[in-house]
């Protein structure tokens, strides 16, 4: 998959820009706060329908403007494609693929696939479970649209069930009469999500192990394991069995949930357990080892996408190399030789390496 170019209007500090990209390595070079990260953010928005920096969509629109427009041209294994997104201050969205309107933003996810790698991802191992759930959710959503739909449905049901739990303090009768219905619906989606998470974790485990050992030359062996709220005797492939176990768990502790004011069990409590030589990497691995595992996890995201979809995604690197020592930097660069990379840096760059260097200053891009 190749991103050929992007047109951006009124996005962050970018007033109006058109930027073309080469199939190999593209380097956005400039000082801080000039528009390097903003351009990567616009590309990523086309990939996943949201920012990797801000939860508020209104923040993406340039200050003082009423709307923003992002139009990205790319080539996949089939043909040349275009996705265009319009954002407005009143929270209305308009999405088109090849000039045909897409009714829902989520329908464009998985069309243009990208792996985002920023300095925060280097802490993937030592951060809390929510960061690792986000990692696996993003990775699976881009290659399995049905997963994203189940995840969205699950989160909607979870909000409704949590509201029911909160109201049970005042109206226990309504809770008792409807909690079975909400728990059943939640268990059904949880079973689907668990199956995909187990599948993806199994693939990532093998890929991360190989990448880590090539990167470090160490004998230490990392491992990834999916940790769920339930225990099953299979690989989560038996949807009915998994659903039944989730339902039983959700129906087992109503008094505890009412006291806590929230649903205590489910896939929103999952974690991706990461070990090094059988010991919890978050606690026992060195900072360097944790960073190596994090790099391997992001590279594995791309490898799994290539295996599953037949082509590499586009890799977006936001000032990551400056955070790495020479060995890890060299390994990451060597792994990018056969794929498209769009990266930002404040460091001086050398055109002799064949990279397409784009100078960035005040939201303007010089090629």
mmCIF file of C-alpha atoms in Angstrom:
data_model
loop_
_atom_site.group_PDB
_atom_site.id
_atom_site.type_symbol
_atom_site.label_atom_id
_atom_site.label_comp_id
_atom_site.label_asym_id
_atom_site.label_seq_id
_atom_site.Cartn_x
_atom_site.Cartn_y
_atom_site.Cartn_z
ATOM 1 C CA UNK A 1 0.000 0.000 0.000
ATOM 2 C CA UNK A 2 1.395 3.367 -1.036
ATOM 3 C CA UNK A 3 0.247 6.841 0.010
ATOM 4 C CA UNK A 4 0.793 8.940 -3.123
ATOM 5 C CA UNK A 5 -0.152 12.282 -1.648
ATOM 6 C CA UNK A 6 -2.434 14.303 0.570
ATOM 7 C CA UNK A 7 -4.300 17.601 0.365
ATOM 8 C CA UNK A 8 -5.050 19.292 3.689
ATOM 9 C CA UNK A 9 -7.168 22.372 4.378
ATOM 10 C CA UNK A 10 -7.650 24.064 7.776
ATOM 11 C CA UNK A 11 -6.251 21.145 9.797
ATOM 12 C CA UNK A 12 -4.381 22.039 13.009
ATOM 13 C CA UNK A 13 -1.836 24.693 11.951
ATOM 14 C CA UNK A 14 -2.041 23.729 8.270
ATOM 15 C CA UNK A 15 -3.983 26.329 6.291
ATOM 16 C CA UNK A 16 -3.674 24.794 2.841
ATOM 17 C CA UNK A 17 -1.136 22.206 1.734
ATOM 18 C CA UNK A 18 -0.612 19.612 -0.979
ATOM 19 C CA UNK A 19 2.165 17.094 -0.367
ATOM 20 C CA UNK A 20 3.371 14.234 -2.595
ATOM 21 C CA UNK A 21 5.120 11.155 -1.226
ATOM 22 C CA UNK A 22 7.605 8.700 -2.699
ATOM 23 C CA UNK A 23 7.117 4.920 -2.401
ATOM 24 C CA UNK A 24 10.108 4.517 -0.059
ATOM 25 C CA UNK A 25 11.244 6.698 2.836
ATOM 26 C CA UNK A 26 9.788 10.190 3.207
ATOM 27 C CA UNK A 27 11.227 12.550 5.812
ATOM 28 C CA UNK A 28 9.359 15.573 7.148
ATOM 29 C CA UNK A 29 12.117 17.846 8.444
ATOM 30 C CA UNK A 30 11.740 21.036 10.467
ATOM 31 C CA UNK A 31 11.692 22.586 13.905
ATOM 32 C CA UNK A 32 9.091 21.743 16.514
ATOM 33 C CA UNK A 33 5.512 23.036 16.126
ATOM 34 C CA UNK A 34 5.880 23.636 12.373
ATOM 35 C CA UNK A 35 3.359 21.069 11.104
ATOM 36 C CA UNK A 36 5.239 17.757 10.869
ATOM 37 C CA UNK A 37 3.110 15.883 13.385
ATOM 38 C CA UNK A 38 -0.059 17.569 12.105
ATOM 39 C CA UNK A 39 0.516 16.107 8.644
ATOM 40 C CA UNK A 40 1.096 12.618 10.068
ATOM 41 C CA UNK A 41 -2.051 13.093 12.146
ATOM 42 C CA UNK A 42 -4.061 13.924 9.023
ATOM 43 C CA UNK A 43 -2.791 10.782 7.271
ATOM 44 C CA UNK A 44 -3.578 8.646 10.304
ATOM 45 C CA UNK A 45 -7.065 10.151 10.536
ATOM 46 C CA UNK A 46 -7.852 8.734 7.105
ATOM 47 C CA UNK A 47 -6.655 5.340 8.310
ATOM 48 C CA UNK A 48 -8.577 5.086 11.566
ATOM 49 C CA UNK A 49 -11.156 7.880 11.569
ATOM 50 C CA UNK A 50 -9.715 9.561 14.638
ATOM 51 C CA UNK A 51 -6.633 11.359 15.871
ATOM 52 C CA UNK A 52 -3.812 9.704 17.776
ATOM 53 C CA UNK A 53 -3.362 12.904 19.808
ATOM 54 C CA UNK A 54 -6.752 14.405 20.612
ATOM 55 C CA UNK A 55 -10.088 12.961 21.673
ATOM 56 C CA UNK A 56 -11.933 16.110 20.578
ATOM 57 C CA UNK A 57 -12.508 16.369 16.855
ATOM 58 C CA UNK A 58 -13.142 20.121 17.048
ATOM 59 C CA UNK A 59 -9.486 20.545 18.078
ATOM 60 C CA UNK A 60 -8.418 19.309 14.657
ATOM 61 C CA UNK A 61 -9.980 22.244 12.819
ATOM 62 C CA UNK A 62 -7.664 25.240 12.437
ATOM 63 C CA UNK A 63 -8.384 27.975 14.959
ATOM 64 C CA UNK A 64 -10.878 30.498 13.612
ATOM 65 C CA UNK A 65 -12.119 28.235 10.801
ATOM 66 C CA UNK A 66 -15.460 26.440 10.533
ATOM 67 C CA UNK A 67 -14.390 23.291 8.741
ATOM 68 C CA UNK A 68 -11.472 21.122 7.701
ATOM 69 C CA UNK A 69 -10.846 18.902 4.687
ATOM 70 C CA UNK A 70 -8.422 15.990 4.223
ATOM 71 C CA UNK A 71 -8.096 14.239 0.869
ATOM 72 C CA UNK A 72 -5.665 11.323 0.565
ATOM 73 C CA UNK A 73 -4.617 9.542 -2.635
ATOM 74 C CA UNK A 74 -3.245 6.021 -2.276
ATOM 75 C CA UNK A 75 -2.662 2.849 -4.238
ATOM 76 C CA UNK A 76 -3.546 -0.572 -2.885
ATOM 77 C CA UNK A 77 -3.128 -3.994 -4.451
ATOM 78 C CA UNK A 78 -6.149 -3.360 -6.678
ATOM 79 C CA UNK A 79 -6.168 0.228 -7.935
ATOM 80 C CA UNK A 80 -5.590 3.921 -7.262
ATOM 81 C CA UNK A 81 -7.939 5.163 -4.556
ATOM 82 C CA UNK A 82 -8.988 8.361 -2.811
ATOM 83 C CA UNK A 83 -10.599 9.027 0.560
ATOM 84 C CA UNK A 84 -11.800 12.517 1.435
ATOM 85 C CA UNK A 85 -13.086 13.622 4.829
ATOM 86 C CA UNK A 86 -14.833 16.887 5.704
ATOM 87 C CA UNK A 87 -15.018 17.923 9.365
ATOM 88 C CA UNK A 88 -17.045 20.851 10.709
ATOM 89 C CA UNK A 89 -17.341 22.724 13.990
ATOM 90 C CA UNK A 90 -20.909 21.468 14.428
ATOM 91 C CA UNK A 91 -19.495 17.885 14.518
ATOM 92 C CA UNK A 92 -20.893 16.889 11.151
ATOM 93 C CA UNK A 93 -18.741 14.603 9.034
ATOM 94 C CA UNK A 94 -18.828 13.878 5.342
ATOM 95 C CA UNK A 95 -16.748 11.000 3.984
ATOM 96 C CA UNK A 96 -16.204 9.977 0.380
ATOM 97 C CA UNK A 97 -14.272 7.132 -1.192
ATOM 98 C CA UNK A 98 -13.565 7.639 -4.881
ATOM 99 C CA UNK A 99 -16.203 10.413 -4.855
ATOM 100 C CA UNK A 100 -18.884 8.069 -3.483
ATOM 101 C CA UNK A 101 -20.339 9.042 -0.119
ATOM 102 C CA UNK A 102 -19.686 6.673 2.793
ATOM 103 C CA UNK A 103 -22.550 6.706 5.271
ATOM 104 C CA UNK A 104 -20.474 5.918 8.369
ATOM 105 C CA UNK A 105 -16.947 6.886 9.282
ATOM 106 C CA UNK A 106 -16.269 3.361 10.507
ATOM 107 C CA UNK A 107 -16.913 1.989 7.009
ATOM 108 C CA UNK A 108 -13.697 3.581 5.732
ATOM 109 C CA UNK A 109 -11.517 1.916 8.374
ATOM 110 C CA UNK A 110 -9.439 -0.828 6.805
ATOM 111 C CA UNK A 111 -9.434 0.784 3.378
ATOM 112 C CA UNK A 112 -6.195 2.740 3.825
ATOM 113 C CA UNK A 113 -4.071 0.973 6.437
ATOM 114 C CA UNK A 114 -1.303 2.609 8.445
ATOM 115 C CA UNK A 115 0.833 1.827 11.485
ATOM 116 C CA UNK A 116 1.450 4.832 13.718
ATOM 117 C CA UNK A 117 4.582 4.889 15.865
ATOM 118 C CA UNK A 118 5.262 7.806 18.208
ATOM 119 C CA UNK A 119 7.466 8.154 21.330
ATOM 120 C CA UNK A 120 4.551 7.277 23.620
ATOM 121 C CA UNK A 121 4.426 3.808 22.065
ATOM 122 C CA UNK A 122 7.899 3.088 23.450
ATOM 123 C CA UNK A 123 6.186 2.806 26.841
ATOM 124 C CA UNK A 124 3.673 0.235 25.598
ATOM 125 C CA UNK A 125 5.116 -2.498 27.819
ATOM 126 C CA UNK A 126 5.249 -0.580 31.097
ATOM 127 C CA UNK A 127 1.971 1.332 30.762
ATOM 128 C CA UNK A 128 -1.409 0.084 31.997
ATOM 129 C CA UNK A 129 -3.747 -2.429 30.302
ATOM 130 C CA UNK A 130 -5.774 0.288 28.542
ATOM 131 C CA UNK A 131 -2.752 1.187 26.374
ATOM 132 C CA UNK A 132 -2.251 -2.407 25.299
ATOM 133 C CA UNK A 133 -5.981 -2.871 24.632
ATOM 134 C CA UNK A 134 -5.833 0.215 22.399
ATOM 135 C CA UNK A 135 -2.851 -1.278 20.553
ATOM 136 C CA UNK A 136 -4.625 -4.541 19.821
ATOM 137 C CA UNK A 137 -7.958 -2.856 18.993
ATOM 138 C CA UNK A 138 -6.355 -0.585 16.393
ATOM 139 C CA UNK A 139 -4.360 -3.434 14.861
ATOM 140 C CA UNK A 140 -7.319 -5.806 14.488
ATOM 141 C CA UNK A 141 -9.817 -3.138 13.379
ATOM 142 C CA UNK A 142 -7.772 -2.322 10.279
ATOM 143 C CA UNK A 143 -7.726 -5.922 9.035
ATOM 144 C CA UNK A 144 -11.057 -7.244 10.394
ATOM 145 C CA UNK A 145 -13.946 -4.727 10.043
ATOM 146 C CA UNK A 146 -16.323 -7.143 11.814
ATOM 147 C CA UNK A 147 -14.155 -6.771 14.915
ATOM 148 C CA UNK A 148 -14.616 -3.018 14.940
ATOM 149 C CA UNK A 149 -18.380 -3.378 14.630
ATOM 150 C CA UNK A 150 -18.483 -5.795 17.567
ATOM 151 C CA UNK A 151 -16.272 -3.475 19.609
ATOM 152 C CA UNK A 152 -18.511 -0.487 18.908
ATOM 153 C CA UNK A 153 -21.614 -2.503 19.788
ATOM 154 C CA UNK A 154 -19.982 -3.794 22.961
ATOM 155 C CA UNK A 155 -19.056 -0.285 24.118
ATOM 156 C CA UNK A 156 -22.603 0.939 23.455
ATOM 157 C CA UNK A 157 -24.117 -1.925 25.468
ATOM 158 C CA UNK A 158 -21.537 -1.418 28.219
ATOM 159 C CA UNK A 159 -22.560 2.225 28.607
ATOM 160 C CA UNK A 160 -26.212 1.198 28.872
ATOM 161 C CA UNK A 161 -25.456 -1.541 31.393
ATOM 162 C CA UNK A 162 -23.314 0.804 33.492
ATOM 163 C CA UNK A 163 -26.129 3.337 33.536
ATOM 164 C CA UNK A 164 -28.478 0.599 34.684
ATOM 165 C CA UNK A 165 -26.063 -0.326 37.471
ATOM 166 C CA UNK A 166 -25.831 3.282 38.642
ATOM 167 C CA UNK A 167 -29.621 3.598 38.751
ATOM 168 C CA UNK A 168 -30.000 0.334 40.707
ATOM 169 C CA UNK A 169 -29.212 2.133 43.943
ATOM 170 C CA UNK A 170 -32.531 3.945 43.578
ATOM 171 C CA UNK A 171 -34.479 1.422 41.480
ATOM 172 C CA UNK A 172 -33.384 -2.158 42.132
ATOM 173 C CA UNK A 173 -36.559 -3.587 40.593
ATOM 174 C CA UNK A 174 -35.796 -2.188 37.135
ATOM 175 C CA UNK A 175 -32.243 -3.463 37.418
ATOM 176 C CA UNK A 176 -33.328 -6.981 38.340
ATOM 177 C CA UNK A 177 -35.857 -7.131 35.510
ATOM 178 C CA UNK A 178 -33.479 -6.010 32.728
ATOM 179 C CA UNK A 179 -29.927 -6.902 33.759
ATOM 180 C CA UNK A 180 -30.192 -10.373 32.206
ATOM 181 C CA UNK A 181 -31.025 -8.868 28.825
ATOM 182 C CA UNK A 182 -28.095 -6.415 28.881
ATOM 183 C CA UNK A 183 -25.709 -9.067 30.207
ATOM 184 C CA UNK A 184 -26.682 -11.470 27.436
ATOM 185 C CA UNK A 185 -26.056 -8.885 24.741
ATOM 186 C CA UNK A 186 -22.739 -7.905 26.289
ATOM 187 C CA UNK A 187 -21.621 -11.535 26.555
ATOM 188 C CA UNK A 188 -22.464 -12.151 22.888
ATOM 189 C CA UNK A 189 -20.192 -9.351 21.649
ATOM 190 C CA UNK A 190 -17.507 -10.198 24.203
ATOM 191 C CA UNK A 191 -17.281 -13.721 22.791
ATOM 192 C CA UNK A 192 -16.623 -12.408 19.274
ATOM 193 C CA UNK A 193 -14.047 -9.879 20.473
ATOM 194 C CA UNK A 194 -12.224 -12.448 22.617
ATOM 195 C CA UNK A 195 -11.889 -14.798 19.663
ATOM 196 C CA UNK A 196 -10.196 -12.093 17.562
ATOM 197 C CA UNK A 197 -7.970 -10.900 20.403
ATOM 198 C CA UNK A 198 -6.722 -14.417 21.088
ATOM 199 C CA UNK A 199 -6.087 -14.975 17.361
ATOM 200 C CA UNK A 200 -4.162 -11.731 16.966
ATOM 201 C CA UNK A 201 -2.135 -12.201 20.144
ATOM 202 C CA UNK A 202 -1.036 -15.656 18.958
ATOM 203 C CA UNK A 203 0.260 -14.157 15.703
ATOM 204 C CA UNK A 204 1.909 -11.217 17.450
ATOM 205 C CA UNK A 205 3.603 -13.521 19.955
ATOM 206 C CA UNK A 206 5.507 -15.345 17.222
ATOM 207 C CA UNK A 207 6.371 -12.209 15.284
ATOM 208 C CA UNK A 208 7.517 -10.208 18.323
ATOM 209 C CA UNK A 209 9.749 -13.065 19.483
ATOM 210 C CA UNK A 210 11.525 -13.232 16.127
ATOM 211 C CA UNK A 211 11.897 -9.458 15.771
ATOM 212 C CA UNK A 212 13.138 -8.976 19.333
ATOM 213 C CA UNK A 213 15.832 -11.643 19.028
ATOM 214 C CA UNK A 214 17.028 -10.255 15.677
ATOM 215 C CA UNK A 215 17.108 -6.746 17.101
ATOM 216 C CA UNK A 216 18.982 -7.474 20.306
ATOM 217 C CA UNK A 217 20.924 -10.656 19.629
ATOM 218 C CA UNK A 218 19.989 -11.620 23.159
ATOM 219 C CA UNK A 219 18.981 -15.058 24.380
ATOM 220 C CA UNK A 220 16.059 -13.614 26.305
ATOM 221 C CA UNK A 221 12.724 -14.652 24.814
ATOM 222 C CA UNK A 222 9.647 -12.383 25.008
ATOM 223 C CA UNK A 223 6.130 -13.749 24.956
ATOM 224 C CA UNK A 224 2.666 -12.254 24.568
ATOM 225 C CA UNK A 225 -0.439 -13.827 26.041
ATOM 226 C CA UNK A 226 -4.072 -12.772 25.945
ATOM 227 C CA UNK A 227 -5.516 -12.393 29.436
ATOM 228 C CA UNK A 228 -9.294 -12.513 29.630
ATOM 229 C CA UNK A 229 -11.826 -12.238 32.456
ATOM 230 C CA UNK A 230 -12.791 -15.848 31.818
ATOM 231 C CA UNK A 231 -11.022 -19.182 31.499
ATOM 232 C CA UNK A 232 -11.806 -21.413 28.541
ATOM 233 C CA UNK A 233 -10.569 -24.863 27.604
ATOM 234 C CA UNK A 234 -10.041 -23.950 23.952
ATOM 235 C CA UNK A 235 -8.626 -21.054 21.942
ATOM 236 C CA UNK A 236 -11.816 -18.960 22.240
ATOM 237 C CA UNK A 237 -12.968 -20.423 18.922
ATOM 238 C CA UNK A 238 -16.121 -21.901 20.481
ATOM 239 C CA UNK A 239 -18.257 -18.744 20.493
ATOM 240 C CA UNK A 240 -21.177 -20.370 22.302
ATOM 241 C CA UNK A 241 -19.009 -21.646 25.142
ATOM 242 C CA UNK A 242 -17.251 -18.280 25.504
ATOM 243 C CA UNK A 243 -20.554 -16.405 25.473
ATOM 244 C CA UNK A 244 -21.969 -18.710 28.149
ATOM 245 C CA UNK A 245 -18.970 -18.158 30.437
ATOM 246 C CA UNK A 246 -19.126 -14.377 30.026
ATOM 247 C CA UNK A 247 -22.861 -14.405 30.756
ATOM 248 C CA UNK A 248 -22.397 -16.482 33.903
ATOM 249 C CA UNK A 249 -19.688 -14.123 35.103
ATOM 250 C CA UNK A 250 -21.776 -11.020 34.396
ATOM 251 C CA UNK A 251 -24.698 -12.484 36.329
ATOM 252 C CA UNK A 252 -22.626 -13.563 39.327
ATOM 253 C CA UNK A 253 -21.769 -10.357 41.193
ATOM 254 C CA UNK A 254 -24.591 -7.851 40.950
ATOM 255 C CA UNK A 255 -24.187 -6.535 44.494
ATOM 256 C CA UNK A 256 -20.472 -5.893 43.918
ATOM 257 C CA UNK A 257 -21.178 -4.107 40.653
ATOM 258 C CA UNK A 258 -23.853 -1.910 42.221
ATOM 259 C CA UNK A 259 -21.452 -1.005 45.018
ATOM 260 C CA UNK A 260 -18.766 -0.166 42.438
ATOM 261 C CA UNK A 261 -21.203 1.587 40.094
ATOM 262 C CA UNK A 262 -19.829 -0.157 36.999
ATOM 263 C CA UNK A 263 -19.513 -3.441 35.118
ATOM 264 C CA UNK A 264 -16.607 -5.278 36.716
ATOM 265 C CA UNK A 265 -16.057 -8.038 34.145
ATOM 266 C CA UNK A 266 -15.719 -8.186 30.396
ATOM 267 C CA UNK A 267 -13.354 -7.481 27.526
ATOM 268 C CA UNK A 268 -12.916 -3.876 28.751
ATOM 269 C CA UNK A 269 -10.823 -5.432 31.546
ATOM 270 C CA UNK A 270 -8.626 -7.533 29.227
ATOM 271 C CA UNK A 271 -4.865 -7.206 29.087
ATOM 272 C CA UNK A 272 -2.036 -8.279 26.831
ATOM 273 C CA UNK A 273 0.427 -9.965 29.177
ATOM 274 C CA UNK A 274 4.039 -9.443 28.107
ATOM 275 C CA UNK A 275 6.792 -11.545 29.612
ATOM 276 C CA UNK A 276 10.521 -11.865 29.117
ATOM 277 C CA UNK A 277 11.909 -15.318 29.931
ATOM 278 C CA UNK A 278 8.698 -16.098 31.785
ATOM 279 C CA UNK A 279 8.819 -12.996 34.007
ATOM 280 C CA UNK A 280 6.559 -9.957 33.738
ATOM 281 C CA UNK A 281 8.361 -7.553 31.406
ATOM 282 C CA UNK A 282 6.698 -4.510 32.919
ATOM 283 C CA UNK A 283 8.461 -5.189 36.215
ATOM 284 C CA UNK A 284 11.572 -7.223 35.468
ATOM 285 C CA UNK A 285 12.721 -6.132 31.991
ATOM 286 C CA UNK A 286 15.154 -3.249 31.691
ATOM 287 C CA UNK A 287 14.068 -0.030 30.016
ATOM 288 C CA UNK A 288 16.062 -0.991 26.936
ATOM 289 C CA UNK A 289 14.426 -4.407 26.786
ATOM 290 C CA UNK A 290 10.978 -2.849 27.224
ATOM 291 C CA UNK A 291 11.677 -0.484 24.348
ATOM 292 C CA UNK A 292 12.885 -3.333 22.156
ATOM 293 C CA UNK A 293 9.685 -5.269 22.824
ATOM 294 C CA UNK A 294 7.594 -2.160 22.046
ATOM 295 C CA UNK A 295 9.406 -1.657 18.730
ATOM 296 C CA UNK A 296 8.881 -5.327 17.895
ATOM 297 C CA UNK A 297 5.155 -5.012 18.679
ATOM 298 C CA UNK A 298 4.721 -2.096 16.261
ATOM 299 C CA UNK A 299 6.710 -3.849 13.544
ATOM 300 C CA UNK A 300 4.675 -7.002 14.153
ATOM 301 C CA UNK A 301 1.530 -4.953 13.541
ATOM 302 C CA UNK A 302 2.777 -4.276 10.043
ATOM 303 C CA UNK A 303 3.942 -7.849 9.456
ATOM 304 C CA UNK A 304 0.573 -9.305 10.435
ATOM 305 C CA UNK A 305 -1.212 -6.805 8.209
ATOM 306 C CA UNK A 306 0.988 -7.808 5.262
ATOM 307 C CA UNK A 307 0.390 -11.516 5.857
ATOM 308 C CA UNK A 308 -3.364 -11.059 6.253
ATOM 309 C CA UNK A 309 -4.022 -8.436 3.563
ATOM 310 C CA UNK A 310 -1.243 -9.157 1.089
ATOM 311 C CA UNK A 311 0.591 -5.839 1.414
ATOM 312 C CA UNK A 312 2.370 -3.739 4.004
ATOM 313 C CA UNK A 313 0.555 -0.797 5.539
ATOM 314 C CA UNK A 314 2.120 2.661 5.443
ATOM 315 C CA UNK A 315 4.382 3.300 8.448
ATOM 316 C CA UNK A 316 4.074 6.695 10.140
ATOM 317 C CA UNK A 317 6.920 7.568 12.526
ATOM 318 C CA UNK A 318 6.567 10.717 14.587
ATOM 319 C CA UNK A 319 10.036 11.679 15.860
ATOM 320 C CA UNK A 320 10.709 8.149 17.087
ATOM 321 C CA UNK A 321 14.329 7.754 15.944
ATOM 322 C CA UNK A 322 15.547 10.573 18.198
ATOM 323 C CA UNK A 323 14.320 8.560 21.197
ATOM 324 C CA UNK A 324 16.358 5.461 20.329
ATOM 325 C CA UNK A 325 19.979 4.467 20.773
ATOM 326 C CA UNK A 326 22.074 3.731 17.694
ATOM 327 C CA UNK A 327 21.470 -0.047 17.711
ATOM 328 C CA UNK A 328 17.682 0.133 17.903
ATOM 329 C CA UNK A 329 17.607 3.014 15.448
ATOM 330 C CA UNK A 330 19.655 1.029 12.930
ATOM 331 C CA UNK A 331 17.430 -2.026 13.322
ATOM 332 C CA UNK A 332 14.230 -0.047 12.866
ATOM 333 C CA UNK A 333 15.616 1.629 9.747
ATOM 334 C CA UNK A 334 16.776 -1.693 8.297
ATOM 335 C CA UNK A 335 13.311 -3.198 8.782
ATOM 336 C CA UNK A 336 11.751 -0.354 6.773
ATOM 337 C CA UNK A 337 13.710 -0.965 3.586
ATOM 338 C CA UNK A 338 10.900 -2.670 1.673
ATOM 339 C CA UNK A 339 7.948 -0.533 2.737
ATOM 340 C CA UNK A 340 6.735 3.040 2.606
ATOM 341 C CA UNK A 341 7.660 5.205 5.577
ATOM 342 C CA UNK A 342 6.599 8.773 6.317
ATOM 343 C CA UNK A 343 8.547 10.072 9.291
ATOM 344 C CA UNK A 344 9.169 13.349 11.065
ATOM 345 C CA UNK A 345 12.421 14.611 12.562
ATOM 346 C CA UNK A 346 14.099 17.765 13.799
ATOM 347 C CA UNK A 347 17.558 16.394 13.046
ATOM 348 C CA UNK A 348 19.564 17.248 9.959
ATOM 349 C CA UNK A 349 18.963 14.864 7.068
ATOM 350 C CA UNK A 350 21.116 13.635 4.214
ATOM 351 C CA UNK A 351 19.679 13.259 0.721
ATOM 352 C CA UNK A 352 22.404 10.782 -0.219
ATOM 353 C CA UNK A 353 20.347 8.011 1.372
ATOM 354 C CA UNK A 354 17.701 8.368 -1.329
ATOM 355 C CA UNK A 355 14.937 9.575 0.968
ATOM 356 C CA UNK A 356 12.332 12.058 -0.190
ATOM 357 C CA UNK A 357 12.994 15.027 2.128
ATOM 358 C CA UNK A 358 10.188 17.517 2.736
ATOM 359 C CA UNK A 359 11.058 20.727 4.564
ATOM 360 C CA UNK A 360 8.353 21.968 6.922
ATOM 361 C CA UNK A 361 7.941 25.514 8.228
ATOM 362 C CA UNK A 362 4.799 27.220 9.578
ATOM 363 C CA UNK A 363 2.477 24.643 8.051
ATOM 364 C CA UNK A 364 4.083 24.961 4.602
ATOM 365 C CA UNK A 365 5.808 22.013 2.906
ATOM 366 C CA UNK A 366 8.755 22.493 0.550
ATOM 367 C CA UNK A 367 9.702 19.653 -1.824
#
